Short mmCIF file of C-alpha atoms in Angstrom, two decimals:
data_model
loop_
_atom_site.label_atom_id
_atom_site.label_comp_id
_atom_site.label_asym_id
_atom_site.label_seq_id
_atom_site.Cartn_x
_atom_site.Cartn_y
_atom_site.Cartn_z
CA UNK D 1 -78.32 -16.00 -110.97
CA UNK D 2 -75.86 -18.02 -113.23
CA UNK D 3 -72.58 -19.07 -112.04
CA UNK D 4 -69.58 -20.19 -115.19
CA UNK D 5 -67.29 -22.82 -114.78
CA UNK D 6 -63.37 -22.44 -115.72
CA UNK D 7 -64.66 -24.49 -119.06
CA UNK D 8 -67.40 -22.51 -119.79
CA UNK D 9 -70.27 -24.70 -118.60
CA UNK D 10 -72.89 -22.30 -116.70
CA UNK D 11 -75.29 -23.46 -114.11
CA UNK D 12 -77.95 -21.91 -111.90
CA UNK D 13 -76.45 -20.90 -108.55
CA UNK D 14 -78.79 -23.12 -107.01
CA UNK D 15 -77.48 -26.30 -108.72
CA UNK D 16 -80.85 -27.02 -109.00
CA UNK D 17 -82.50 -27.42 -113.00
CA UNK D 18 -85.91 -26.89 -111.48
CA UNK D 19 -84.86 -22.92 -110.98
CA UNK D 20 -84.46 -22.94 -115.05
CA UNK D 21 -88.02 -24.35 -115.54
CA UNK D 22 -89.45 -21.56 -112.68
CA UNK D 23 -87.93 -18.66 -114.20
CA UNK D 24 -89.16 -20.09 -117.66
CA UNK D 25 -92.66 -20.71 -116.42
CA UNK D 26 -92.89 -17.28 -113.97
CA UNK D 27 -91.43 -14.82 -117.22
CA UNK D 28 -94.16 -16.79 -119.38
CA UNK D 29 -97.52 -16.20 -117.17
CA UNK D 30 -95.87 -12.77 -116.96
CA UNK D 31 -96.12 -12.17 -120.68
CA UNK D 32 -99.97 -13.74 -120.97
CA UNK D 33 -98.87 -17.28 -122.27
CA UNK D 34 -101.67 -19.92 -121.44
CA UNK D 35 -99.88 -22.85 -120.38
CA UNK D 36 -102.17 -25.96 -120.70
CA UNK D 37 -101.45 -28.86 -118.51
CA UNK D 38 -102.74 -32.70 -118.86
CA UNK D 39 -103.97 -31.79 -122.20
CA UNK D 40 -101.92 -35.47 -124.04
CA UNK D 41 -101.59 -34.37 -127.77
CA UNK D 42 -102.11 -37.74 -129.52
CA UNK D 43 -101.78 -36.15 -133.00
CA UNK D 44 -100.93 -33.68 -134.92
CA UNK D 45 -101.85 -33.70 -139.09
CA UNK D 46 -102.07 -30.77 -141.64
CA UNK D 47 -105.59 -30.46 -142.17
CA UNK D 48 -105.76 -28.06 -145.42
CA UNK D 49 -104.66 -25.59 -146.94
CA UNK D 50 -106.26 -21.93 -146.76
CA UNK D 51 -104.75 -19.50 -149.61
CA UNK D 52 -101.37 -20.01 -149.26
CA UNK D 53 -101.51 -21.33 -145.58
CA UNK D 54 -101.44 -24.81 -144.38
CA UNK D 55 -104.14 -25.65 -141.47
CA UNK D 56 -102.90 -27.78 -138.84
CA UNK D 57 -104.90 -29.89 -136.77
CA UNK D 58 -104.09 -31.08 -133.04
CA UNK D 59 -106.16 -33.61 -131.47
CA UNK D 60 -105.87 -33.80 -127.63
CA UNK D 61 -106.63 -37.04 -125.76
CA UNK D 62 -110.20 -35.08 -124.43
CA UNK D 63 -111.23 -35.63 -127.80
CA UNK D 64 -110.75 -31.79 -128.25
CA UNK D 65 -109.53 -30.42 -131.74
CA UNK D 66 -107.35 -27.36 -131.76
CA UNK D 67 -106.69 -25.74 -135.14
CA UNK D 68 -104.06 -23.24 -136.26
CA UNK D 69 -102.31 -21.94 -139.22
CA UNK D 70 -98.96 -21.64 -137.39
CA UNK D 71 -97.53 -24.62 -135.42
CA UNK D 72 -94.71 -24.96 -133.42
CA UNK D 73 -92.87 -28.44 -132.39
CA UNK D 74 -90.68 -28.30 -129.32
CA UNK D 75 -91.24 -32.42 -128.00
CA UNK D 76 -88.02 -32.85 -127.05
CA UNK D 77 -86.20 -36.29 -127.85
CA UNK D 78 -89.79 -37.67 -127.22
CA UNK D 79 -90.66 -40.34 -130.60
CA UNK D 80 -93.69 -38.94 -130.32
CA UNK D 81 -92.69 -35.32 -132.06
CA UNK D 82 -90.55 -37.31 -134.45
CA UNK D 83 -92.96 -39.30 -135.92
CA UNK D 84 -95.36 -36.21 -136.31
CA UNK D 85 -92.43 -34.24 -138.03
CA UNK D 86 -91.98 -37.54 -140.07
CA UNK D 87 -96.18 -37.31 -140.95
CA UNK D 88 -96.14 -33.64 -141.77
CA UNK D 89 -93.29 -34.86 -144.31
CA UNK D 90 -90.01 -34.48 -142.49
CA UNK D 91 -86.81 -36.53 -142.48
CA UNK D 92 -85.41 -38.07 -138.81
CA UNK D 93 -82.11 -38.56 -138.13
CA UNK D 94 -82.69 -41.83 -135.82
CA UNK D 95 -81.78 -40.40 -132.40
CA UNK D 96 -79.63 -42.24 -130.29
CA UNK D 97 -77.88 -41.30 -126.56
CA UNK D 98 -75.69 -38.70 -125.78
CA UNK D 99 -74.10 -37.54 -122.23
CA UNK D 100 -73.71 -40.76 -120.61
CA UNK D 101 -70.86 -42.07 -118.29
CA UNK D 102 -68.77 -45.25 -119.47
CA UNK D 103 -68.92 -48.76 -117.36
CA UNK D 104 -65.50 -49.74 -117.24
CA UNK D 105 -64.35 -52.77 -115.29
CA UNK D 106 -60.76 -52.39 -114.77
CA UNK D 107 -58.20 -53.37 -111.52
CA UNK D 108 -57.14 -50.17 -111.57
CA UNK D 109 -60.73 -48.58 -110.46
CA UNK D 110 -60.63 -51.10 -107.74
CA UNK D 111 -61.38 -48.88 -104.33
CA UNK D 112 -61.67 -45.69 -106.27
CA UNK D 113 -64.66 -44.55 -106.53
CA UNK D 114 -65.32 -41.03 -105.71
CA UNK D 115 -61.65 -40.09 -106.73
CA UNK D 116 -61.76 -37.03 -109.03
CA UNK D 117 -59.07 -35.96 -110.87
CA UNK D 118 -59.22 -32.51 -112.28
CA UNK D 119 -57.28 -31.90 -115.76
CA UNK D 120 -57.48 -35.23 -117.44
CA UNK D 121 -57.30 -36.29 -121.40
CA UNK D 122 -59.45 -38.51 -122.68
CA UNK D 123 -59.31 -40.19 -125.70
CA UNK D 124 -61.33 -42.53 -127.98
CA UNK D 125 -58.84 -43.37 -130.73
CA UNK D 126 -60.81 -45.35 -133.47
CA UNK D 127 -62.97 -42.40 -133.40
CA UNK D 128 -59.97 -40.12 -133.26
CA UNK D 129 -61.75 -38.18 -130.55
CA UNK D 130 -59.98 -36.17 -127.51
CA UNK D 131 -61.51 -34.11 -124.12
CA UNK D 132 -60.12 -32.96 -121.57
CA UNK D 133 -61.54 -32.09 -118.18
CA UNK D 134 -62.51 -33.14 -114.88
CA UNK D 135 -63.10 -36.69 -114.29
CA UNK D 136 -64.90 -38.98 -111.63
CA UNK D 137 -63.98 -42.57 -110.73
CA UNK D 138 -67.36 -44.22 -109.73
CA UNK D 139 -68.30 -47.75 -109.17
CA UNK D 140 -68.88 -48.86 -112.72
CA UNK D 141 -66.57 -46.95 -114.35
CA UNK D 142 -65.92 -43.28 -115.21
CA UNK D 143 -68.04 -40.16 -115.28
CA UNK D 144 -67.54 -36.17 -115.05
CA UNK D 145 -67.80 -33.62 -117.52
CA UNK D 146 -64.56 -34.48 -119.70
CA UNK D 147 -66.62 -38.03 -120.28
CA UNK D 148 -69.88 -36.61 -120.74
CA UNK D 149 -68.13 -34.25 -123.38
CA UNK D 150 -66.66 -37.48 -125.02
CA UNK D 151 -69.68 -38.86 -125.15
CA UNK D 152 -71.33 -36.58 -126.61
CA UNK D 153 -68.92 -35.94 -129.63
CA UNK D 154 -68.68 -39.82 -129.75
CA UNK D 155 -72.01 -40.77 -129.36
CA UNK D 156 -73.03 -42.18 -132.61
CA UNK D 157 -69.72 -44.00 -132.87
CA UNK D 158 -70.53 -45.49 -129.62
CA UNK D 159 -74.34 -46.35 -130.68
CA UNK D 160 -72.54 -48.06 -133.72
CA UNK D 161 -69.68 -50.27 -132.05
CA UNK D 162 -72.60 -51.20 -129.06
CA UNK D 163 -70.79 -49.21 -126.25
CA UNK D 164 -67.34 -51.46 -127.04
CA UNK D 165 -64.25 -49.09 -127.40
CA UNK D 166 -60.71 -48.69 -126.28
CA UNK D 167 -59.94 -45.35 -123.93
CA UNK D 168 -56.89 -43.70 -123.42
CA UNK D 169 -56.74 -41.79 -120.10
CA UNK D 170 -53.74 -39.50 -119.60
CA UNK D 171 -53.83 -38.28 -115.65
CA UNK D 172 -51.68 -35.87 -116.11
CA UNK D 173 -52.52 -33.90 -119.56
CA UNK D 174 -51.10 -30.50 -118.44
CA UNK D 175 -47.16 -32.07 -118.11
CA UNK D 176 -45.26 -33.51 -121.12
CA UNK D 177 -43.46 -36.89 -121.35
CA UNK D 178 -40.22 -35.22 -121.01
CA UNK D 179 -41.35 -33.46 -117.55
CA UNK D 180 -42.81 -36.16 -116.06
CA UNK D 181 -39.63 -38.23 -116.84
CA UNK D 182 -37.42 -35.42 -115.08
CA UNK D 183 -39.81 -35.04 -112.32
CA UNK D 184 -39.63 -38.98 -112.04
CA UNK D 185 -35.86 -39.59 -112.15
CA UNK D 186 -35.14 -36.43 -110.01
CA UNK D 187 -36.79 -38.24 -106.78
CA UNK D 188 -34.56 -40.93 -107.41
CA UNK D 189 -32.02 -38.96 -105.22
CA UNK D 190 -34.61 -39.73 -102.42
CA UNK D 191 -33.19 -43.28 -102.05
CA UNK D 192 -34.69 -44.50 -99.10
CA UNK D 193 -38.38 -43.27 -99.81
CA UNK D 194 -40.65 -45.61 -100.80
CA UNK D 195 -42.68 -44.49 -104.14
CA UNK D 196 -46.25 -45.19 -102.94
CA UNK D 197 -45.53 -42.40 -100.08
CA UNK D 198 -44.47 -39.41 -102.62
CA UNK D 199 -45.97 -38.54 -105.37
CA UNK D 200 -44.59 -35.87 -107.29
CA UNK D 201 -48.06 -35.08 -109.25
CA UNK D 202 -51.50 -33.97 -108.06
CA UNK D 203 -52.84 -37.11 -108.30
CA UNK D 204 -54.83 -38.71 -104.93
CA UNK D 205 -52.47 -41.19 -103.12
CA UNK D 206 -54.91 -44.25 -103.97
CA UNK D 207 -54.84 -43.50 -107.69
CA UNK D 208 -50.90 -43.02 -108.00
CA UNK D 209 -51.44 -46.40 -105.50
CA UNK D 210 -53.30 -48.18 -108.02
CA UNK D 211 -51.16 -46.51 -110.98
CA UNK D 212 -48.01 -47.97 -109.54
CA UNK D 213 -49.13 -51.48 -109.51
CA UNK D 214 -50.72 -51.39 -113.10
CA UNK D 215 -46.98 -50.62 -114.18
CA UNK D 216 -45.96 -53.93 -112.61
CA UNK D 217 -43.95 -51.88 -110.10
CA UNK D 218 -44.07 -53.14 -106.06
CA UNK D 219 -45.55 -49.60 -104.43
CA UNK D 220 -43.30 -50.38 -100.98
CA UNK D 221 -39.59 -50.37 -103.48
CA UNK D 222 -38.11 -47.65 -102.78
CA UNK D 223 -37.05 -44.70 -105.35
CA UNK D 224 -33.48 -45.71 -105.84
CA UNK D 225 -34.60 -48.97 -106.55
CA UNK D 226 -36.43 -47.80 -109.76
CA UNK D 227 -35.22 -48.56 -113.12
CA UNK D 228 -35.15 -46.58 -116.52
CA UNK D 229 -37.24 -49.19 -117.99
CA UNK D 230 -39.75 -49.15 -114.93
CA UNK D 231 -39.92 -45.71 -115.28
CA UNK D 232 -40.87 -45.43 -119.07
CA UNK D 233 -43.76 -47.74 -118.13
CA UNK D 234 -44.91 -45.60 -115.10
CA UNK D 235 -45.40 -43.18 -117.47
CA UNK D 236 -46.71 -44.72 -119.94
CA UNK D 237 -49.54 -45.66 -117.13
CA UNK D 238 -49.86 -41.86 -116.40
CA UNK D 239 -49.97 -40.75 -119.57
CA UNK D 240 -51.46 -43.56 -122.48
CA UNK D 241 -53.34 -46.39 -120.00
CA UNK D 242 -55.21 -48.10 -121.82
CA UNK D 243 -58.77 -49.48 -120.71
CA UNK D 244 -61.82 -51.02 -122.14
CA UNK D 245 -65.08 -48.98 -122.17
CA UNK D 246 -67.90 -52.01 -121.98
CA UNK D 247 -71.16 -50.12 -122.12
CA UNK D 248 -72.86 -46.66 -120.83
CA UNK D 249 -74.57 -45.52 -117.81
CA UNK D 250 -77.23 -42.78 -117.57
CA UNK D 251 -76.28 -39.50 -116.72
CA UNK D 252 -79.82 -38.62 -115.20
CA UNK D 253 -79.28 -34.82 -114.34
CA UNK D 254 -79.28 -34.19 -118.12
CA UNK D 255 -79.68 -36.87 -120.72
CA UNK D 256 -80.45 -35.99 -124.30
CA UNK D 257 -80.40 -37.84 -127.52
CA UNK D 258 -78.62 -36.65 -130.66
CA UNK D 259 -80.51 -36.66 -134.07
CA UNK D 260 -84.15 -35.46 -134.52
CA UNK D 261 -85.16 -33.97 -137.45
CA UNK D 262 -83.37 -33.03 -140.27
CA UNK D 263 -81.70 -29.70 -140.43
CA UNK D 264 -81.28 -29.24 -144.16
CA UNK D 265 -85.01 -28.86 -144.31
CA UNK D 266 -84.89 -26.21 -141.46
CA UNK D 267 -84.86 -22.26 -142.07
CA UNK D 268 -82.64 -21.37 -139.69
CA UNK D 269 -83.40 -17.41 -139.74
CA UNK D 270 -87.23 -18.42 -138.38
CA UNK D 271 -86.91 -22.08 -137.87
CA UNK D 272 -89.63 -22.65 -140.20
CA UNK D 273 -90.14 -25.88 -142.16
CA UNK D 274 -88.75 -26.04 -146.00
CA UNK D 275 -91.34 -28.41 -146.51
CA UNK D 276 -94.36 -27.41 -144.64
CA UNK D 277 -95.17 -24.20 -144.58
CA UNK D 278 -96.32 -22.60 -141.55
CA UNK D 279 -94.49 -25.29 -139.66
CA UNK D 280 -91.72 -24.61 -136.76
CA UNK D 281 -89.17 -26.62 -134.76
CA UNK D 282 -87.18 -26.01 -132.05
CA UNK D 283 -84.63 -27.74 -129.29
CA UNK D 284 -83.91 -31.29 -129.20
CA UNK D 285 -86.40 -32.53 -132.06
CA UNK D 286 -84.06 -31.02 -134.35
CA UNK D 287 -80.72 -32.93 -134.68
CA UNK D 288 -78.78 -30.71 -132.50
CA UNK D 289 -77.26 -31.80 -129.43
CA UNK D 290 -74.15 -30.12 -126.85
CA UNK D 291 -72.38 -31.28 -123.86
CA UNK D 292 -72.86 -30.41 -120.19
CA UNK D 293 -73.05 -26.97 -118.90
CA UNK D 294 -76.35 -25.30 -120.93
CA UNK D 295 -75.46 -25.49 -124.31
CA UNK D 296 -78.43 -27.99 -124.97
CA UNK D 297 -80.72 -25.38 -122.95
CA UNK D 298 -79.08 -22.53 -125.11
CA UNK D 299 -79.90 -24.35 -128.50
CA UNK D 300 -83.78 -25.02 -126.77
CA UNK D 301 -83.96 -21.25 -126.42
CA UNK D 302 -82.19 -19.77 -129.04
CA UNK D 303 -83.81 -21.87 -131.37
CA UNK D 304 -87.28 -21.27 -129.93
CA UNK D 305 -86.91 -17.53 -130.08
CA UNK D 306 -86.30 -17.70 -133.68
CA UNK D 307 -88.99 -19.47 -134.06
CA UNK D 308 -91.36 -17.24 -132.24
CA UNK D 309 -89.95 -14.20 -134.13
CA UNK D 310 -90.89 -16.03 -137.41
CA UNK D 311 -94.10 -16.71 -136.45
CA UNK D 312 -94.83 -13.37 -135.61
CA UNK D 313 -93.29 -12.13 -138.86
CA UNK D 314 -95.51 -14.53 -140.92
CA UNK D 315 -98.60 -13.18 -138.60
CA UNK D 316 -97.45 -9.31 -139.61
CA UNK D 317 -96.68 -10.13 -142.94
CA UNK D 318 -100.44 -11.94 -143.63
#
């Protein structure tokens, strides 16, 4: 059973990945696949050529040799598969990290973590990169799937400036300047109340707290107190605050790696090698990578079915 999120990330009901990999490994047994386990592949090399066939060899760690004419890659981000794509005469695009969470040290995440705001913008301007999305405050930083989104569209600009860019974080992405500014100088009718103790946003009272301060504005002054000019930099603190992203964190639950190999040399009607024939790819050894919520298990799958139905076409067709 799959569940879909209002942004169109889908997840087991379980929350649990290890119900993907049972259903996987149950529907396989089902259909007569021999699954091999602790049998280390330490290399893989194209032995000869038969007619117009290529021979592949596989050498297991036993010491055991297993030929075929028809070999399929599917390692993953692991170096390993690269450098046997890169043997068998295959271009790598050198992989580096995608879906990660940002360490940010900033005053204004001071207390916060476990705050989550729902509808926030994120952006990375340099790379001229925007998400929006839920986000998480957590004690180095940020995470939640509008980061791990951003990351993943920015992650070779990130690789490239060492983790080192400049965020802007808009709290409140589904309001405009002009209605936050009317919602703002509207409560200045509430004279008496101080600002810390209403909030006219859906923002959690220790954020607009911490928000409030940030714009160099005392959180016990009351309403009628407030200025035009302290109000334009309120929401400028809502809507552009700046911060400092300093490096990335691991997002353990799913971490993959964009670039692999090379898809111009990919047939992508049977994922078979332009180069070698009889060779296949599929899933994250190719340079493919998406953000949160499946899509990197939908590439793994649609990818590998392709490549099983060209295999089995090249098996007819011999």
């Amino acid at each position: 059973q799959l569940k879909t999120e209002a942004d169109g990330r889908m997840f087991p009901t379980t929350d649990d990945s290890a119900t993907i990999v049972e259903c996987l490994t149950r529907v396989a047994l089902d259909r007569g696949v021999s699954i091999r386990t602790g049998a280390a592949v330490v290399s893989v090399i194209r032995k000869s050529t038969v007619g117009d066939n290529n021979l592949f060899e596989i050498r297991l760690k036993s010491g055991e040799i297993v030929v075929c004419d028809r070999l399929l890659l599917a390692t993953g981000s692991s170096s390993l598969g690269h450098r046997w794509a890169k043997a068998l005469g295959h271009q790598v695009v050198a992989p580096v990290p995608s879906l990660f969470t940002f360490k940010i040290s900033d005053r204004r995440f001071q207390g916060l973590a476990g705050i989550s705001v729902e509808n926030v913008c994120l952006q990375l301007p340099m790379a001229k990169l925007k998400q929006m999305g839920p986000v998480l405050v957590t004690h180095w930083g940020l995470s939640g799937p509008a980061v791990l989104k951003l990351s993943a569209w920015g992650a070779r600009f990130l690789h490239e400036n060492d983790y080192q860019a400049d965020l802007l974080i808009n709290w409140l992405s589904d309001l405009n300047s002009e209605d936050i500014r009317t919602e703002l100088l509207g409560l200045k009718s509430q004279e008496k109340k101080a600002i810390v103790n209403s909030c006219p946003f859906s923002l959690p009272r220790r954020l607009w707290e911490g928000l409030i301060i940030a714009a160099d504005i005392d959180p016990r002054k009351r309403w009628g107190e407030l200025s035009k000019k302290a109000i334009n930099k309120l929401i400028l603190e809502l809507t552009q605050g700046k911060y400092q992203v300093q490096g990335k964190g691991v997002f353990k639950e799913e971490f993959v790696t964009c670039g692999g190999v090379s898809l111009k040399e990919i047939n992508f009607k049977t994922m078979e090698s332009r180069c070698c024939q009889g060779l296949y790819f599929a899933g994250e050894i190719l340079d493919i990578d998406g953000v949160t919520g499946g899509f990197n298990f939908q590439s793994a799958w649609t990818t590998g079915w392709l490549a099983g139905q060209g295999m089995k076409v090249r098996e007819v067709g011999e």
